[in-house]
Amino acid sequence: MPYLQSVERTKISTRMMAGRAFLIKTPICANYLKVISNWLTTGSHGGLVYGQPRLGKTSATRWALKMLVELIGNFPLIEVPVRNQNIASEKAFFQHILHCVRHRHYMVGSAGDKRDALNEWLVTRAKRATINAAVIFFDEAQFLKNEHYKWLLNISNELDINGCRLFCLLVGQPELEEVKTNFIETGKEQIVGRFMARELEFTGISAQEDLISALIEFHNTIYPIENNILFAENFIPQAINSGFKLNALGPAMWSAFETLWIASGVSGSVVVPMHYFTAALIGTLNTLVDSDGEFLDIQQSIVMDAVKASGFRESLKIRKILEMNRSGK
Amino acid sequence: MALLAEYDQTSWRPGTLRIYESIGSIGAKYCYLNKVKPKEFYNLISEFNGNGSYIDSDNTFDNPDFDFAKLAKLFEEPISIVSKLSLNLINDLPKLYKQTRYSLWGNNMFSYCPTCMAAGYHSELHQIHWVDKCFIHGDNLVNVTNKEKSIKGFRNDIKLLKPIFDTWFLNSAIWESAKTSRWSLIDNELINTQAKKFCSALIYTEKKLQNDSILFGKNNESNLLLQVKAKNSLNRVFKTVHQNKAMSFEKPLKYPCSAEIADLLVKIGPKGIGHFMHSRQITCIESEMPIWKTILNDLPKSLLKKHSKCLKLYKNSFESIEKTRIRWCYGHEYVHPPYDMSRFDRVPCPRIVTLNLLQMLLNVEDSLIPESITYYGKCNSKEINYSFYDIGSLDNLIEAGIVTKWIGYIEIGTHQILKQYTPGFMFESEVEPDFRYINIPICQGILTEIIDQLLLVHLQTWICALYEVEMNSNVIDSQINLKNHFRAKIHELSPSIILKKTNDGVELLIGTMTSKRLPKWCNSIRDEKGHYDTVKKRSNELEVTFDELLAYRMRMNDLFQLRANLIRSFVRKRS
């Protein structure tokens, strides 16, 4: 049985790190949701969301869009993980979007046929949506090329003709901001005006309170749902049943992230990407499995080791190098 | 199935599916919305078909294994609408099927209502072969040849996809909103109301049908109409859509008799009635002279009135040409004579062709019998001796005095006016004798009265069919096969008859497609001399054509012989 439990814990940990277990609300997510809701309800056709890697943009966007349905009603949504292509092909582009839609005939027809099929799919559903719009969430949108934007413009125009709206949520790395700047410089105002008028810089956890808030969300999550137990109960059931709460780890965890940040010499205030935070939490819980009991003794070193093992330190090193490169040193 | 689970998204406009919509109509819309070829739609449908254990139907949706719930989910349409794509409600009507051969088989054409098509709708109910008006609007259905081939593994109704697609999406004039993002469509409620009336007439008739009556007639559609009428379930909608709406219903003819005899009469069945109609024709003696016999005897005379000269001309022409053929064409390739009886336009006077067609109904071999008897194959006078074995209670019928045995000679071929003018006749020896010895049961008493009435009704139909064929200028100018056309006409006009038991005997309910008044053949010619001159001129032209053709064939034949001889001598020299 202990072996089985161990396997189960590994499964949960892996699913968590892959972002496929559950989505939690953080203060950043809450803000993100508010912003997207505002964009969608004020008639925008798109928005830019960019940020450093591993911040949890994709998961946050998924969470926000899921919550948005409850706020503003159902709407058609397509999540498109953008592929980097050397040569942009209209046929491949629309085929990929149809594939993401799970359209039965995504492989069939010419570029025009695929565009028309996508249009039909979007229009039919957008018309029935409360916001009269369809949302396409482009993940890693920095890979989109000029042509892609033109084709999106065509789709958007056709939806306009049919009395509905296409909203393109472009989520990606900070290079996205550069793409926008380039468009402005080369006079492609139509694309910027349509899809990039709104923007949001996504950040990680930047205060101890935010970290504690995220820990509270983790603590309150029931996972796996079929087992009807708290997420942390999979690791430290006795402690949880005795009243231990994950937010108790907050100060120690923040202190560990802060220590590593200062030690790395990276400029600015501390920002903890969600990925490393989640990894550190999973690491800590896995370490505490053996010492699970009514009274859990959590030493700072356990948390520090987990934070170090999360890969945060290595990411800071890369960040430092990039900073130095930018400043020309 | 796995594919559907994985890629379960398609383009469809929820709320646009209509009840009883044909698969062709749905497929055309599907292909347009998804920008795919029909093949993709066929693949989709094959996933819903299940084991495909069809009942006797031409409709894909009548498959009991068809997964309507899955289709409803895919199209986001209410299951209440999707489940009404099937005609199952009126498909399984066993009594009606047994008695009238009622069926929902579609015709091979693409039949549509222009008003429905303009509103983006085509129904399987438009395709039913006996329906010629729209069940919703009452408009005449347009029939277009459907050149599409059958698709293996699918019912024939799927062949409609392409013609419907072409009508709607390659031609914007038919359904104006076809290519817009919002389709204007016919109201589901309207379809439902009209379809309900149509179906209820059939269901009501099915419920009322009993086994104490027999129905016979060559035309299943007429049989259906009469059956519906007999059960007083002929509502306006059914009457409108049915192609045999011109059927006139006479007052039932009553034949009083005891309950036992009535039982026996009804039990004879269509096949037995057919046999007695047959035997009555060949054994009816001159002294009896029922009305049908008088009409039949007078018919050749009526037809020849004002046309005896035409016949004489034809006779002379035929004989001279036959002599030429015998003298010159012996051993040569067969040359068709100038008069071609299978086509009006190859005979100078249409009446000669009518006389030729008349032989079809005067021959004992092809007499006025219902189709049921021909299950044995072509019923000829040799077989008639044996065909009575199948009549079940023959002894009871004889005992009741309505049937008796008849032994003697029958004369055949007495009315075959043109038989001797058939190409090749002069060469033939006596193929068949003029008399035959037969031993058969024949009707008598009340059964004779009934049979005489049936023969009269059938004869009227045959004469009207003859008249309509001759008077139809479209047929005269065309090159269609007249015998087939005549047979089709007889089938179309064939009466339907119900024989059923009543409290005091039996009654005959007859539904006829023709007028009771026989056509006046003489009226067709006003200027007798002018007509004869025209016939003579045309006859000469045909003879000239014949001579030229004959000369050409003979020359070609000689050249061929010459060439063959040359080759033979060349080969001989080489060797």
XYZ file of N, CA and C in Angstrom, chain A residues 50-251:
606
model
N 1.931 39.499 -22.272
C 3.295 38.986 -22.391
C 3.961 38.940 -21.019
N 4.966 38.127 -20.923
C 5.679 38.003 -19.655
C 6.814 37.009 -19.775
N 7.662 36.988 -18.757
C 8.811 36.081 -18.743
C 8.336 34.626 -18.785
N 9.223 33.720 -19.188
C 8.834 32.312 -19.216
C 8.536 31.768 -17.818
N 7.775 30.734 -17.733
C 7.432 29.977 -16.538
C 6.592 30.757 -15.524
N 6.040 31.898 -15.960
C 5.218 32.676 -15.029
C 3.841 32.021 -14.822
N 3.493 31.179 -15.767
C 2.160 30.532 -15.681
C 1.134 31.264 -16.501
N 1.588 31.873 -17.586
C 0.658 32.648 -18.442
C -0.421 31.744 -19.031
N 0.050 30.579 -19.529
C -0.909 29.681 -20.197
C -1.984 29.211 -19.222
N -1.520 28.750 -18.046
C -2.491 28.255 -17.057
C -3.397 29.383 -16.584
N -2.781 30.556 -16.375
C -3.584 31.693 -15.913
C -4.630 32.067 -16.953
N -4.231 32.011 -18.229
C -5.185 32.357 -19.290
C -6.313 31.330 -19.333
N -5.929 30.061 -19.217
C -6.958 29.010 -19.224
C -7.929 29.220 -18.063
N -7.354 29.530 -16.903
C -8.210 29.736 -15.734
C -9.132 30.930 -15.951
N -8.520 32.024 -16.442
C -9.299 33.253 -16.605
C -10.431 33.048 -17.614
N -10.111 32.346 -18.710
C -11.142 32.145 -19.737
C -12.259 31.224 -19.225
N -11.852 30.271 -18.384
C -12.840 29.362 -17.808
C -13.782 30.127 -16.868
N -13.171 30.996 -16.096
C -13.971 31.802 -15.152
C -14.849 32.809 -15.883
N -14.317 33.267 -17.004
C -15.018 34.287 -17.785
C -16.396 33.795 -18.248
N -16.462 32.500 -18.556
C -17.735 31.907 -18.988
C -18.792 32.104 -17.914
N -18.348 31.969 -16.654
C -19.311 32.134 -15.561
C -19.695 33.594 -15.367
N -18.767 34.473 -15.756
C -19.043 35.903 -15.581
C -19.920 36.467 -16.693
N -19.555 36.134 -17.933
C -20.255 36.794 -19.047
C -21.018 35.825 -19.944
N -21.085 34.580 -19.536
C -21.835 33.600 -20.339
C -20.942 32.860 -21.326
N -21.543 31.873 -21.985
C -20.774 30.998 -22.879
C -20.356 31.716 -24.160
N -19.185 31.352 -24.640
C -18.729 31.882 -25.930
C -17.777 30.863 -26.554
N -17.675 30.863 -27.891
C -16.761 29.912 -28.520
C -15.307 30.294 -28.244
N -14.540 29.286 -27.908
C -13.142 29.543 -27.549
C -12.247 28.511 -28.222
N -11.187 28.989 -28.830
C -10.214 28.072 -29.425
C -8.851 28.384 -28.826
N -8.195 27.361 -28.306
C -6.828 27.546 -27.814
C -5.883 27.043 -28.889
N -5.057 27.947 -29.382
C -4.156 27.573 -30.475
C -2.701 27.700 -30.013
N -2.018 26.596 -29.786
C -0.590 26.695 -29.492
C 0.154 26.976 -30.792
N 0.688 28.179 -30.916
C 1.267 28.586 -32.218
C 2.575 27.851 -32.448
N 2.711 27.363 -33.688
C 3.946 26.684 -34.054
C 4.827 27.666 -34.816
N 6.117 27.566 -34.554
C 7.023 28.436 -35.298
C 7.207 27.858 -36.695
N 6.968 28.671 -37.706
C 7.115 28.193 -39.086
C 8.036 29.136 -39.843
N 8.866 28.565 -40.699
C 9.755 29.419 -41.493
C 8.967 30.189 -42.537
N 8.066 29.468 -43.179
C 7.239 30.126 -44.196
C 5.787 29.984 -43.756
N 5.132 31.136 -43.667
C 3.722 31.091 -43.245
C 2.862 30.594 -44.399
N 2.063 29.582 -44.117
C 1.168 29.065 -45.159
C -0.263 29.193 -44.662
N -1.107 29.759 -45.524
C -2.490 29.996 -45.128
C -3.208 28.665 -44.853
N -2.931 27.704 -45.738
C -3.584 26.415 -45.591
C -3.200 25.762 -44.261
N -1.859 25.795 -43.984
C -1.372 25.167 -42.744
C -1.925 25.898 -41.523
N -2.024 27.214 -41.639
C -2.492 28.018 -40.502
C -3.939 27.686 -40.138
N -4.791 27.711 -41.175
C -6.201 27.434 -40.896
C -6.415 25.966 -40.531
N -5.614 25.115 -41.140
C -5.719 23.694 -40.800
C -5.381 23.484 -39.332
N -4.338 24.197 -38.876
C -3.934 24.060 -37.478
C -5.033 24.559 -36.534
N -5.639 25.676 -36.909
C -6.722 26.202 -36.047
C -7.901 25.214 -36.034
N -8.250 24.690 -37.223
C -9.354 23.714 -37.283
C -9.013 22.463 -36.482
N -7.753 22.102 -36.519
C -7.316 20.944 -35.739
C -7.507 21.217 -34.242
N -7.173 22.450 -33.839
C -7.348 22.830 -32.431
C -8.826 22.836 -32.042
N -9.666 23.151 -33.029
C -11.113 23.151 -32.790
C -11.615 21.714 -32.646
N -10.819 20.772 -33.108
C -11.177 19.355 -33.240
C -12.229 19.193 -34.329
N -12.033 19.991 -35.390
C -12.971 19.920 -36.520
C -12.726 18.631 -37.279
N -13.837 17.975 -37.601
C -13.769 16.675 -38.257
C -13.051 16.724 -39.600
N -13.210 17.827 -40.314
C -12.663 17.886 -41.672
C -11.463 18.827 -41.763
N -10.652 18.886 -40.713
C -9.551 19.859 -40.712
C -8.521 19.579 -41.793
N -8.469 18.324 -42.257
C -7.473 17.960 -43.264
C -7.961 18.214 -44.702
N -9.244 18.483 -44.849
C -9.839 18.459 -46.190
C -9.918 19.846 -46.819
N -9.630 19.920 -48.108
C -9.905 21.134 -48.873
C -8.728 22.068 -49.036
N -8.989 23.117 -49.808
C -7.954 24.116 -50.090
C -7.879 25.109 -48.926
N -6.963 26.061 -49.057
C -6.836 27.096 -48.017
C -8.157 27.849 -47.867
N -8.760 28.163 -49.023
C -10.033 28.888 -48.999
C -11.126 28.077 -48.317
N -11.152 26.778 -48.615
C -12.162 25.900 -47.999
C -12.003 25.882 -46.485
N -10.755 25.796 -46.051
C -10.500 25.725 -44.607
C -10.882 27.050 -43.938
N -10.553 28.140 -44.619
C -10.909 29.450 -44.056
C -12.428 29.568 -43.938
N -13.112 29.150 -44.994
C -14.583 29.228 -44.977
C -15.175 28.329 -43.886
N -14.585 27.129 -43.752
C -15.087 26.200 -42.732
C -14.892 26.795 -41.341
N -13.726 27.442 -41.134
C -13.457 28.063 -39.833
C -14.419 29.227 -39.593
N -14.596 30.025 -40.636
C -15.539 31.148 -40.543
C -16.911 30.674 -40.111
N -17.367 29.627 -40.793
C -18.694 29.092 -40.516
C -18.774 28.621 -39.070
N -17.728 27.946 -38.647
C -17.699 27.423 -37.279
C -17.773 28.574 -36.272
N -16.974 29.604 -36.550
C -16.927 30.741 -35.619
C -18.236 31.531 -35.615
N -18.724 31.815 -36.821
C -19.929 32.652 -36.927
C -21.118 31.961 -36.245
N -21.285 30.662 -36.557
C -22.430 29.935 -35.988
C -22.429 30.018 -34.471
N -21.248 29.876 -33.899
C -21.171 29.857 -32.433
C -21.158 31.265 -31.829
N -20.477 32.179 -32.507
C -20.416 33.553 -31.978
C -21.800 34.178 -31.911
N -22.613 33.823 -32.897
C -23.963 34.395 -32.940
C -24.790 33.976 -31.731
N -24.497 32.799 -31.240
C -25.270 32.298 -30.099
C -24.667 32.711 -28.758
N -23.464 33.326 -28.797
C -22.785 33.717 -27.552
C -23.386 35.009 -27.005
N -23.330 35.152 -25.682
C -23.906 36.366 -25.076
C -23.125 37.617 -25.479
N -21.805 37.454 -25.670
C -21.018 38.632 -26.055
C -20.924 38.771 -27.576
N -21.605 37.864 -28.290
C -21.629 37.918 -29.757
C -20.223 37.879 -30.353
N -19.366 37.128 -29.706
C -17.977 37.099 -30.171
C -17.386 35.708 -30.001
N -16.342 35.472 -30.778
C -15.580 34.231 -30.639
C -14.168 34.610 -30.191
N -13.586 33.794 -29.320
C -12.259 34.110 -28.783
C -11.254 33.068 -29.264
N -10.154 33.557 -29.829
C -9.059 32.638 -30.154
C -7.874 33.013 -29.270
N -7.441 32.060 -28.501
C -6.314 32.281 -27.578
C -5.067 31.688 -28.232
N -4.182 32.584 -28.685
C -2.931 32.139 -29.318
C -1.845 32.064 -28.260
N -1.413 30.866 -27.961
C -0.324 30.693 -26.993
C 1.000 30.724 -27.751
N 1.995 31.329 -27.153
C 3.286 31.554 -27.834
C 3.046 32.386 -29.095
N 2.308 33.463 -28.922
C 1.903 34.276 -30.071
C 3.068 35.015 -30.716
N 4.235 35.023 -30.024
C 5.388 35.703 -30.638
C 5.822 35.026 -31.938
N 5.364 33.775 -32.146
C 5.729 33.066 -33.379
C 4.852 33.447 -34.574
N 3.793 34.202 -34.300
C 2.911 34.593 -35.422
C 3.651 35.560 -36.341
N 3.465 35.379 -37.640
C 4.137 36.241 -38.623
C 3.134 37.245 -39.200
N 3.693 38.182 -39.957
C 2.844 39.239 -40.545
C 1.627 38.661 -41.263
N 1.892 37.609 -42.076
C 0.818 37.020 -42.889
C -0.297 36.478 -42.001
N 0.147 35.879 -40.896
C -0.857 35.324 -39.998
C -1.831 36.393 -39.531
N -1.299 37.555 -39.227
C -2.152 38.653 -38.758
C -3.110 39.097 -39.865
N -2.590 39.083 -41.112
C -3.459 39.492 -42.236
C -4.619 38.504 -42.389
N -4.306 37.232 -42.250
C -5.368 36.236 -42.401
C -6.375 36.346 -41.255
N -5.834 36.673 -40.075
C -6.749 36.858 -38.938
C -7.648 38.066 -39.165
N -7.049 39.072 -39.812
C -7.807 40.278 -40.136
C -8.980 39.940 -41.065
N -8.691 39.061 -42.044
C -9.760 38.625 -42.969
C -10.891 37.943 -42.212
N -10.499 37.036 -41.344
C -11.506 36.298 -40.563
C -12.324 37.277 -39.731
N -11.589 38.196 -39.093
C -12.243 39.186 -38.233
C -13.251 40.009 -39.040
N -12.830 40.406 -40.252
C -13.733 41.203 -41.100
C -14.990 40.418 -41.469
N -14.784 39.135 -41.767
C -15.949 38.328 -42.167
C -16.918 38.154 -41.000
N -16.364 38.042 -39.800
C -17.240 37.945 -38.628
C -17.985 39.261 -38.420
N -17.274 40.354 -38.679
C -17.910 41.674 -38.559
C -19.110 41.778 -39.496
N -18.897 41.323 -40.744
C -19.978 41.376 -41.740
C -21.191 40.601 -41.246
N -20.909 39.511 -40.562
C -22.012 38.664 -40.070
C -22.532 39.095 -38.702
N -22.117 40.280 -38.298
C -22.674 40.849 -37.068
C -22.082 40.291 -35.789
N -20.880 39.735 -35.873
C -20.227 39.302 -34.640
C -18.744 39.683 -34.659
N -18.034 39.274 -33.641
C -16.683 39.823 -33.434
C -15.707 38.692 -33.151
N -14.483 38.903 -33.642
C -13.420 37.953 -33.326
C -12.491 38.621 -32.317
N -12.222 37.946 -31.219
C -11.297 38.485 -30.217
C -10.078 37.581 -30.178
N -8.900 38.157 -30.497
C -7.667 37.369 -30.497
C -6.864 37.702 -29.247
N -6.713 36.723 -28.398
C -5.916 36.917 -27.188
C -4.516 36.387 -27.482
N -3.563 37.330 -27.600
C -2.206 36.947 -27.997
C -1.335 36.862 -26.752
N -1.004 35.656 -26.386
C -0.230 35.445 -25.159
C 1.143 34.900 -25.531
N 2.205 35.496 -24.970
C 3.531 34.999 -25.329
C 4.640 35.663 -24.543
N 5.833 35.499 -25.060
C 7.038 36.023 -24.414
C 7.127 37.539 -24.615
N 8.061 38.184 -23.897
C 8.170 39.643 -24.026
C 8.454 40.111 -25.455
N 8.923 39.184 -26.342
C 9.163 39.592 -27.735
C 7.879 40.106 -28.395
N 6.751 39.709 -27.843
C 5.467 40.144 -28.407
C 5.367 41.663 -28.420
N 5.938 42.254 -27.378
C 5.903 43.727 -27.300
C 6.713 44.311 -28.449
N 7.823 43.597 -28.753
C 8.666 44.068 -29.862
C 7.920 43.943 -31.187
N 7.158 42.855 -31.317
C 6.369 42.659 -32.553
C 5.433 43.851 -32.733
N 4.811 44.248 -31.624
C 3.874 45.366 -31.689
C 4.608 46.647 -32.112
N 5.788 46.842 -31.501
C 6.567 48.028 -31.837
C 6.925 48.014 -33.323
N 7.344 46.865 -33.808
C 7.698 46.741 -35.227
C 6.522 47.093 -36.131
N 5.335 46.578 -35.760
C 4.140 46.871 -36.565
C 3.870 48.378 -36.601
N 4.059 48.998 -35.450
C 3.802 50.445 -35.394
C 4.818 51.162 -36.288
N 6.074 50.724 -36.181
C 7.134 51.379 -36.962
C 6.954 51.178 -38.464
N 6.446 50.015 -38.841
C 6.282 49.750 -40.291
C 4.899 50.149 -40.811
N 4.164 50.832 -40.002
C 2.880 51.404 -40.457
C 1.726 50.421 -40.518
N 1.861 49.304 -39.834
C 0.751 48.325 -39.869
C -0.215 48.612 -38.716
N -0.739 49.833 -38.776
C -1.604 50.265 -37.674
C -2.899 49.466 -37.600
N -3.292 48.987 -38.780
C -4.572 48.253 -38.810
C -4.499 47.015 -37.911
N -3.343 46.328 -38.003
C -3.185 45.113 -37.189
C -3.082 45.486 -35.715
N -2.265 46.526 -35.451
C -2.079 46.948 -34.052
C -3.406 47.429 -33.479
N -4.092 48.260 -34.284
C -5.366 48.819 -33.818
C -6.391 47.732 -33.562
N -6.342 46.700 -34.373
C -7.353 45.654 -34.246
C -7.040 44.685 -33.097
N -5.815 44.164 -33.128
C -5.539 43.064 -32.189
C -4.623 43.420 -31.011
N -3.944 44.588 -31.088
C -2.924 44.843 -30.068
C -3.150 46.148 -29.314
N -4.361 46.681 -29.458
C -4.632 47.967 -28.806
C -4.537 47.827 -27.288
N -4.910 46.670 -26.794
C -4.860 46.448 -25.342
C -3.669 45.557 -25.028
N -3.009 45.832 -23.906
C -1.911 44.942 -23.524
C -1.781 44.828 -22.007
N -1.192 43.726 -21.622
C -1.006 43.458 -20.189
C 0.309 42.722 -20.003
N 1.115 43.248 -19.069
C 2.346 42.530 -18.771
C 2.055 41.580 -17.617
N 2.317 40.315 -17.845
C 2.018 39.310 -16.848
C 3.223 39.141 -15.941
N 2.984 39.115 -14.651
C 4.107 38.935 -13.720
C 3.849 37.716 -12.848
N 4.867 37.384 -12.082
C 4.722 36.258 -11.170
C 4.295 36.762 -9.798
N 4.559 35.953 -8.769
C 4.204 36.344 -7.401
C 5.260 37.341 -6.917
N 4.806 38.530 -6.521
C 5.787 39.561 -6.196
C 5.661 40.054 -4.749
N 4.882 39.363 -3.932
C 4.777 39.739 -2.518
C 4.435 38.511 -1.692
N 4.812 38.577 -0.425
C 4.565 37.428 0.449
C 3.070 37.156 0.579
N 2.275 38.244 0.571
C 0.823 38.076 0.727
C 0.231 37.293 -0.462
N 0.781 37.627 -1.661
C 0.279 36.922 -2.858
C 0.617 35.439 -2.776
N 1.814 35.167 -2.280
C 2.257 33.777 -2.169
C 1.376 33.021 -1.173
N 1.103 33.691 -0.052
C 0.247 33.054 0.957
C -1.167 32.837 0.396
N -1.627 33.823 -0.350
C -2.962 33.701 -0.966
C -3.022 32.490 -1.903
N -1.948 32.310 -2.689
C -1.904 31.147 -3.608
C -1.874 29.849 -2.813
N -1.134 29.863 -1.677
C -1.066 28.657 -0.839
C -2.432 28.319 -0.251
N -3.182 29.360 0.112
C -4.539 29.122 0.646
C -5.400 28.441 -0.421
N -5.263 28.914 -1.674
C -6.027 28.295 -2.783
C -5.648 26.824 -2.949
N -4.324 26.584 -2.885
C -3.860 25.197 -2.986
C -4.454 24.354 -1.865
N -4.436 24.943 -0.667
C -4.922 24.194 0.492
C -6.398 23.827 0.345
N -7.172 24.766 -0.211
C -8.622 24.537 -0.287
C -9.058 23.659 -1.462
N -8.087 23.331 -2.297
C -8.453 22.553 -3.495
C -8.636 21.076 -3.166
N -9.740 20.538 -3.672
C -9.977 19.087 -3.522
C -9.453 18.405 -4.775
N -8.516 17.481 -4.561
C -7.933 16.806 -5.724
C -7.344 15.468 -5.315
N -7.520 14.406 -6.018
C -8.455 14.240 -7.155
C -9.901 14.305 -6.657
N -10.737 14.815 -7.516
C -12.127 15.069 -7.109
C -12.818 13.784 -6.671
N -12.520 12.675 -7.402
C -13.216 11.420 -7.086
C -12.875 10.907 -5.693
N -11.685 11.301 -5.176
C -11.297 10.851 -3.823
C -11.887 11.742 -2.735
N -12.316 12.922 -3.141
C -12.921 13.894 -2.222
C -12.013 14.209 -1.030
N -10.737 14.420 -1.328
C -9.806 14.833 -0.246
C -9.068 16.088 -0.692
N -8.557 16.799 0.315
C -7.796 18.012 -0.015
C -6.513 17.613 -0.725
N -6.052 18.527 -1.564
C -4.855 18.243 -2.350
C -3.684 17.823 -1.456
N -3.460 18.569 -0.359
C -2.320 18.298 0.511
C -2.475 16.977 1.268
N -3.695 16.511 1.412
C -3.942 15.242 2.108
C -3.296 14.054 1.416
N -3.043 14.196 0.118
C -2.353 13.134 -0.610
C -0.939 12.933 -0.089
N -0.383 13.989 0.544
C 1.009 13.933 1.001
C 1.091 13.829 2.526
N 0.382 14.704 3.221
C 0.478 14.750 4.684
C -0.920 14.673 5.307
N -1.557 13.529 5.185
C -2.949 13.435 5.635
C -3.136 13.685 7.126
N -2.196 13.136 7.965
C -2.390 13.284 9.414
C -2.281 14.738 9.828
N -1.281 15.413 9.287
C -1.082 16.825 9.639
C -2.279 17.667 9.228
N -2.793 17.395 8.001
C -3.939 18.171 7.492
C -5.157 17.921 8.373
N -5.350 16.641 8.735
C -6.504 16.323 9.585
C -6.366 16.928 10.978
N -5.116 17.215 11.374
C -4.907 17.833 12.686
C -4.980 19.349 12.637
N -5.261 19.853 11.425
C -5.463 21.297 11.324
C -4.337 22.061 10.664
N -3.364 21.350 10.113
C -2.270 22.053 9.442
C -2.764 22.654 8.132
N -2.333 23.904 7.885
C -2.731 24.564 6.635
C -1.498 24.928 5.845
N -1.625 24.823 4.502
C -0.447 25.053 3.635
C 0.075 26.476 3.736
N -0.802 27.422 4.077
C -0.340 28.811 4.134
C 0.687 29.030 5.244
N 0.809 28.035 6.114
C 1.839 28.115 7.159
C 3.239 28.063 6.554
N 3.312 27.527 5.312
C 4.613 27.445 4.637
C 5.024 28.770 4.024
N 4.071 29.705 3.947
C 4.256 30.966 3.220
C 5.498 31.737 3.578
N 5.678 32.137 4.843
C 6.840 32.974 5.197
C 8.162 32.292 4.857
